[in-house]
Backbone as CSV, one residue per row, in Angstrom:
resi,resn,N_x,N_y,N_z,CA_x,CA_y,CA_z,C_x,C_y,C_z
1,MET,20.887,101.758,41.585,21.049,102.015,40.162,21.232,100.672,39.448
2,LYS,20.544,100.513,38.358,20.641,99.266,37.570,22.055,99.219,36.909
3,LYS,22.489,98.003,36.638,23.744,97.817,35.984,23.827,98.482,34.632
4,ASN,22.767,98.480,33.879,22.738,99.101,32.536,22.911,100.623,32.680
5,ASN,22.350,101.223,33.690,22.454,102.663,33.917,23.893,103.052,34.289
6,PHE,24.617,102.127,34.869,26.027,102.397,35.259,26.922,102.258,34.070
7,ARG,26.676,101.355,33.153,27.585,101.071,32.054,27.690,102.149,31.039
8,LEU,26.539,102.815,30.675,26.542,103.883,29.675,27.382,105.044,30.123
9,PRO,27.217,105.603,31.298,28.091,106.723,31.699,29.595,106.327,31.791
10,LEU,29.816,105.078,32.203,31.213,104.612,32.224,31.809,104.553,30.847
11,LEU,31.058,104.009,29.910,31.519,103.886,28.550,31.762,105.284,27.945
12,ILE,30.832,106.174,28.158,30.961,107.566,27.656,32.150,108.220,28.244
13,GLY,32.407,108.004,29.538,33.602,108.566,30.242,34.885,108.044,29.659
14,LEU,34.925,106.742,29.422,36.121,106.136,28.833,36.399,106.661,27.416
15,ILE,35.382,106.795,26.627,35.537,107.312,25.286,36.019,108.758,25.345
16,MET,35.423,109.601,26.223,35.911,110.939,26.369,37.333,111.053,26.805
17,ALA,37.634,110.178,27.747,39.052,110.136,28.217,40.015,109.773,27.099
18,LEU,39.662,108.793,26.345,40.537,108.378,25.231,40.709,109.511,24.231
19,LEU,39.596,110.248,23.980,39.720,111.428,22.999,40.572,112.524,23.602
20,ASN,40.548,112.655,24.890,41.354,113.715,25.550,42.782,113.247,25.836
21,GLY,43.120,112.073,25.423,44.457,111.552,25.721,44.606,111.091,27.126
22,CYS,43.512,111.000,27.884,43.457,110.474,29.224,44.185,111.290,30.285
23,SER,44.814,112.387,29.866,45.578,113.120,30.859,44.836,114.373,31.297
24,GLY,44.144,115.056,30.383,43.514,116.304,30.781,44.512,117.376,31.165
25,LYS,43.982,118.521,31.559,44.841,119.624,31.965,44.830,119.623,33.498
26,PRO,45.930,120.045,34.100,45.990,120.087,35.541,45.040,121.168,36.037
27,PRO,44.349,120.902,37.120,43.458,121.919,37.696,44.239,123.157,38.113
28,VAL,43.682,124.277,37.928,44.403,125.547,38.266,44.288,125.901,39.726
29,ASP,43.473,125.189,40.494,43.271,125.569,41.926,44.020,124.688,42.869
30,MET,45.059,123.974,42.438,45.794,123.080,43.303,46.716,123.924,44.167
31,GLY,47.226,123.373,45.252,48.119,124.052,46.150,47.476,124.349,47.479
32,VAL,48.213,125.088,48.315,47.769,125.413,49.636,47.212,126.845,49.682
33,GLN,46.018,127.007,50.241,45.460,128.316,50.353,44.953,128.411,51.785
34,ASP,45.386,129.458,52.478,44.998,129.603,53.866,45.325,128.383,54.742
35,GLY,46.485,127.770,54.462,46.946,126.641,55.234,46.194,125.370,54.971
36,ARG,45.493,125.239,53.854,44.726,124.042,53.554,44.888,123.662,52.084
37,LEU,44.891,122.328,51.838,44.822,121.836,50.473,43.370,122.028,50.026
38,GLN,43.152,122.066,48.714,41.834,122.274,48.176,40.901,121.107,48.589
39,PRO,39.611,121.416,48.784,38.702,120.319,49.132,38.505,119.391,47.939
40,CYS,38.131,118.159,48.217,37.822,117.224,47.167,36.476,117.606,46.528
41,PRO,36.254,117.288,45.248,34.967,117.521,44.656,33.959,116.485,45.182
42,ALA,32.713,116.637,44.814,31.714,115.719,45.326,31.915,114.310,44.758
43,SER,32.572,114.182,43.603,32.798,112.838,43.032,33.680,111.955,43.890
44,PRO,33.538,110.677,43.793,34.324,109.715,44.594,35.682,109.393,44.069
45,ASN,36.360,110.315,43.444,37.645,110.038,42.800,38.794,110.818,43.431
46,CYS,38.603,111.141,44.753,39.576,111.988,45.441,39.606,111.663,46.939
47,VAL,40.802,111.657,47.533,40.880,111.532,48.977,41.810,112.594,49.506
48,SER,41.621,113.013,50.707,42.416,114.088,51.278,42.481,113.928,52.824
49,SER,43.627,114.231,53.392,43.733,114.210,54.857,43.104,115.459,55.454
50,MET,42.640,116.378,54.630,41.956,117.560,55.166,40.464,117.511,54.874
51,ALA,40.006,116.426,54.319,38.538,116.221,54.041,37.850,115.972,55.372
52,GLU,36.623,116.498,55.468,35.835,116.313,56.702,34.816,115.250,56.573
53,ASP,34.544,114.842,55.327,33.528,113.756,55.159,34.234,112.412,54.985
54,SER,33.612,111.371,55.513,34.243,110.057,55.536,34.528,109.443,54.147
55,SER,33.725,109.838,53.153,33.971,109.262,51.830,35.251,109.740,51.196
56,HIS,35.738,110.923,51.598,36.985,111.447,50.990,38.154,111.466,52.005
57,ALA,37.890,111.234,53.267,38.903,111.426,54.323,39.898,110.333,54.389
58,VAL,41.137,110.632,54.558,42.232,109.748,54.968,42.955,110.447,56.084
59,TYR,43.655,109.668,56.912,44.421,110.241,58.009,45.683,110.938,57.459
60,PRO,46.037,112.083,58.061,47.364,112.635,57.757,48.437,111.690,58.243
61,ILE,49.642,111.852,57.711,50.779,110.962,58.108,51.635,111.715,59.073
62,GLU,51.689,111.258,60.310,52.490,111.920,61.334,53.911,111.327,61.234
63,PHE,54.919,112.172,61.477,56.297,111.667,61.385,57.128,112.383,62.461
64,SER,58.289,111.828,62.740,59.302,112.509,63.628,60.537,112.701,62.834
65,GLY,61.228,113.715,63.017,62.421,114.044,62.238,62.228,115.389,61.505
66,SER,63.116,115.708,60.657,63.016,117.051,60.000,62.084,116.967,58.757
67,ARG,61.566,118.104,58.395,60.716,118.196,57.210,61.511,117.749,55.972
68,GLU,62.756,118.181,55.923,63.594,117.863,54.737,63.773,116.349,54.594
69,GLU,63.971,115.698,55.736,64.097,114.241,55.718,62.763,113.572,55.284
70,ALA,61.644,114.077,55.784,60.343,113.554,55.386,60.100,113.701,53.927
71,VAL,60.438,114.884,53.367,60.219,115.135,51.926,61.055,114.200,51.127
72,ALA,62.353,113.974,51.528,63.282,113.105,50.815,62.727,111.678,50.767
73,VAL,62.239,111.212,51.899,61.711,109.830,51.989,60.467,109.701,51.120
74,VAL,59.574,110.674,51.207,58.319,110.651,50.368,58.701,110.662,48.918
75,ARG,59.650,111.470,48.530,60.109,111.483,47.130,60.607,110.109,46.660
76,GLU,61.379,109.418,47.501,61.848,108.088,47.193,60.684,107.140,46.935
77,ILE,59.680,107.215,47.822,58.517,106.361,47.735,57.739,106.665,46.477
78,VAL,57.521,107.940,46.190,56.809,108.356,44.997,57.468,107.755,43.708
79,GLU,58.801,107.897,43.662,59.514,107.324,42.560,59.351,105.791,42.462
80,GLU,59.449,105.140,43.623,59.305,103.704,43.684,57.940,103.267,43.165
81,LEU,56.915,104.080,43.419,55.560,103.755,43.059,55.256,104.175,41.624
82,GLY,56.193,104.787,40.921,56.000,105.184,39.562,55.492,106.626,39.352
83,GLY,55.590,107.441,40.397,55.170,108.799,40.266,56.166,109.608,39.496
84,GLY,55.727,110.733,38.924,56.621,111.553,38.136,57.409,112.518,39.011
85,PRO,58.154,113.429,38.386,58.958,114.381,39.100,58.090,115.441,39.830
86,ILE,58.721,116.182,40.716,58.001,117.232,41.406,57.643,118.273,40.350
87,LEU,56.436,118.631,40.253,55.994,119.626,39.263,55.793,121.010,39.858
88,GLN,55.548,121.064,41.131,55.310,122.344,41.807,55.823,122.181,43.256
89,LYS,56.566,123.154,43.710,57.107,123.035,45.071,57.234,124.429,45.632
90,GLN,56.667,124.583,46.873,56.800,125.879,47.556,56.384,125.724,49.019
91,ASN,57.113,126.270,49.930,56.774,126.405,51.364,56.137,125.128,51.907
92,GLY,56.875,123.989,51.884,56.414,122.732,52.448,55.360,122.042,51.624
93,TYR,55.117,122.441,50.413,54.116,121.844,49.510,54.825,121.369,48.305
94,PHE,54.413,120.157,47.818,54.838,119.718,46.476,53.764,118.831,45.881
95,ARG,53.808,118.836,44.529,52.825,118.064,43.768,53.517,117.179,42.753
96,VAL,53.023,115.941,42.585,53.484,115.020,41.562,52.302,114.466,40.828
97,GLU,52.584,113.848,39.665,51.539,113.147,38.894,51.858,111.648,38.854
98,PHE,50.741,110.879,38.967,50.859,109.451,38.714,50.055,109.154,37.477
99,ARG,50.549,108.359,36.553,49.870,108.024,35.293,49.630,106.540,35.264
100,SER,48.350,106.138,34.967,48.067,104.720,34.890,48.777,104.106,33.716
101,LYS,49.178,102.850,33.886,50.005,102.139,32.877,49.223,101.852,31.582
102,ILE,47.961,101.534,31.680,47.256,101.093,30.476,46.730,102.271,29.636
103,LEU,45.901,103.112,30.202,45.326,104.216,29.431,45.990,105.602,29.683
104,GLY,46.880,105.653,30.586,47.538,106.918,30.847,46.734,107.960,31.635
105,PHE,45.769,107.474,32.431,44.950,108.426,33.271,45.921,109.032,34.243
106,VAL,45.695,110.348,34.492,46.590,111.092,35.373,45.880,111.371,36.728
107,ASP,46.561,111.104,37.828,46.129,111.500,39.139,47.115,112.528,39.725
108,ASP,46.593,113.584,40.260,47.474,114.588,40.916,47.570,114.296,42.385
109,VAL,48.748,114.210,42.896,48.964,113.865,44.286,49.772,115.061,44.930
110,GLU,49.154,115.582,45.974,49.771,116.776,46.627,50.155,116.400,48.049
111,PHE,51.291,116.903,48.465,51.803,116.751,49.819,52.024,118.080,50.427
112,TYR,51.610,118.258,51.720,51.798,119.516,52.399,52.297,119.251,53.814
113,LEU,53.460,119.826,54.149,54.043,119.671,55.462,54.089,121.023,56.132
114,PRO,53.059,121.339,56.940,53.056,122.680,57.624,54.297,122.789,58.526
115,GLU,54.806,124.009,58.625,56.021,124.256,59.440,55.825,123.967,60.839
116,ASP,54.625,124.146,61.419,54.396,124.035,62.862,53.848,122.663,63.262
117,GLN,53.887,121.698,62.386,53.361,120.401,62.701,54.329,119.314,62.145
118,ASP,54.365,118.180,62.819,55.166,117.041,62.248,54.125,116.110,61.591
119,VAL,53.564,116.587,60.495,52.534,115.858,59.764,52.660,116.121,58.329
120,ILE,52.270,115.125,57.524,52.244,115.239,56.074,50.780,115.123,55.696
121,HIS,50.243,116.243,55.185,48.888,116.173,54.610,49.016,115.749,53.208
122,ILE,48.035,114.977,52.732,48.074,114.439,51.367,46.723,114.517,50.736
123,ARG,46.727,114.811,49.466,45.507,114.803,48.651,45.820,114.124,47.330
124,SER,45.007,113.154,46.976,45.216,112.401,45.704,43.900,112.408,45.013
125,ALA,43.923,112.883,43.735,42.685,113.039,43.004,42.831,112.704,41.529
126,ALA,41.868,112.008,40.949,41.838,111.703,39.516,41.599,113.028,38.819
127,ARG,42.310,113.196,37.715,42.151,114.397,36.930,40.886,114.379,36.078
128,LEU,40.564,113.164,35.554,39.397,113.024,34.710,38.472,111.939,35.291
129,GLY,37.255,111.989,34.858,36.318,110.923,35.237,35.643,111.191,36.529
130,TYR,34.768,110.274,36.889,33.949,110.387,38.109,34.434,109.368,39.152
131,TYR,34.565,108.098,38.706,35.024,107.009,39.606,36.503,106.799,39.446
132,ASP,37.156,106.401,40.518,38.551,105.995,40.395,38.744,104.581,40.955
133,PHE,37.610,103.907,41.325,37.620,102.511,41.769,38.569,102.315,42.927
134,GLY,38.743,103.337,43.780,39.572,103.275,45.011,41.045,103.419,44.777
135,VAL,41.446,103.779,43.556,42.912,103.838,43.274,43.619,104.864,44.124
136,ASN,43.011,106.066,44.273,43.679,107.115,45.092,43.787,106.774,46.568
137,ARG,42.716,106.176,47.111,42.785,105.776,48.518,43.858,104.716,48.744
138,ARG,43.891,103.695,47.851,44.965,102.700,47.948,46.342,103.253,47.802
139,ARG,46.508,104.222,46.928,47.806,104.853,46.758,48.289,105.518,48.010
140,VAL,47.381,106.292,48.649,47.726,106.975,49.920,48.092,105.983,50.993
141,GLU,47.315,104.931,51.109,47.620,103.930,52.116,48.882,103.182,51.853
142,LYS,49.261,102.974,50.564,50.475,102.341,50.196,51.685,103.249,50.577
143,ILE,51.493,104.572,50.284,52.547,105.528,50.682,52.763,105.476,52.190
144,ARG,51.643,105.461,52.935,51.748,105.424,54.424,52.482,104.170,54.867
145,ALA,52.068,102.993,54.290,52.706,101.733,54.694,54.240,101.724,54.364
146,LEU,54.579,102.267,53.207,56.020,102.285,52.843,56.791,103.284,53.735
147,LEU,56.169,104.369,54.111,56.838,105.308,55.043,57.037,104.626,56.389
148,GLN,56.149,103.819,56.818,56.280,103.128,58.101,57.434,102.140,58.059
149,LYS,57.763,101.582,56.913,58.883,100.643,56.793,60.247,101.323,56.691
150,ARG,60.247,102.615,56.378,61.519,103.339,56.238,61.993,103.846,57.586
151,GLU,63.182,104.450,57.555,63.816,104.989,58.737,62.942,106.064,59.395
152,LEU,62.190,106.794,58.600,61.314,107.878,59.121,60.288,107.253,60.031
153,LYS,60.143,107.785,61.207,59.157,107.242,62.165,57.792,107.851,61.839
154,VAL,56.838,106.974,61.507,55.532,107.412,61.042,54.489,106.772,61.892
155,SER,53.462,107.550,62.290,52.324,107.019,63.058,51.356,106.431,62.105
156,PRO,50.721,105.259,62.532,49.738,104.598,61.657,48.492,105.460,61.492
């Protein structure tokens, strides 16, 4: 694709985002259904530990210890990274929002800790736009790295 063909959709997307306040409405299909987080859309602005394709896939975060301890440590890290409060919580699942500092773009980040596994599944997706320039993947890997530094034992 030529550079000029890339710039126009990007400019249109930025203008639309500004007109929408850059936050958009939360998707209605978030959460866990049949033991799984929702799949990522075809766009490259989402990563998930439950994705089967390499463009969206990240590893789940394995841990040892209690689920309650894992959730507490994840919450500390989310706050440290500038994430908002827990917006939805049920049965080992919780969701938070991260807002970009400059334009206020919102990313929805979901965490799922199944009862029968010592693993944290994670999904991070931009609410608006097509590209995220790798922001969601870097966020997930930053969360993983910070978990590894904490008392919670985490597998790489």
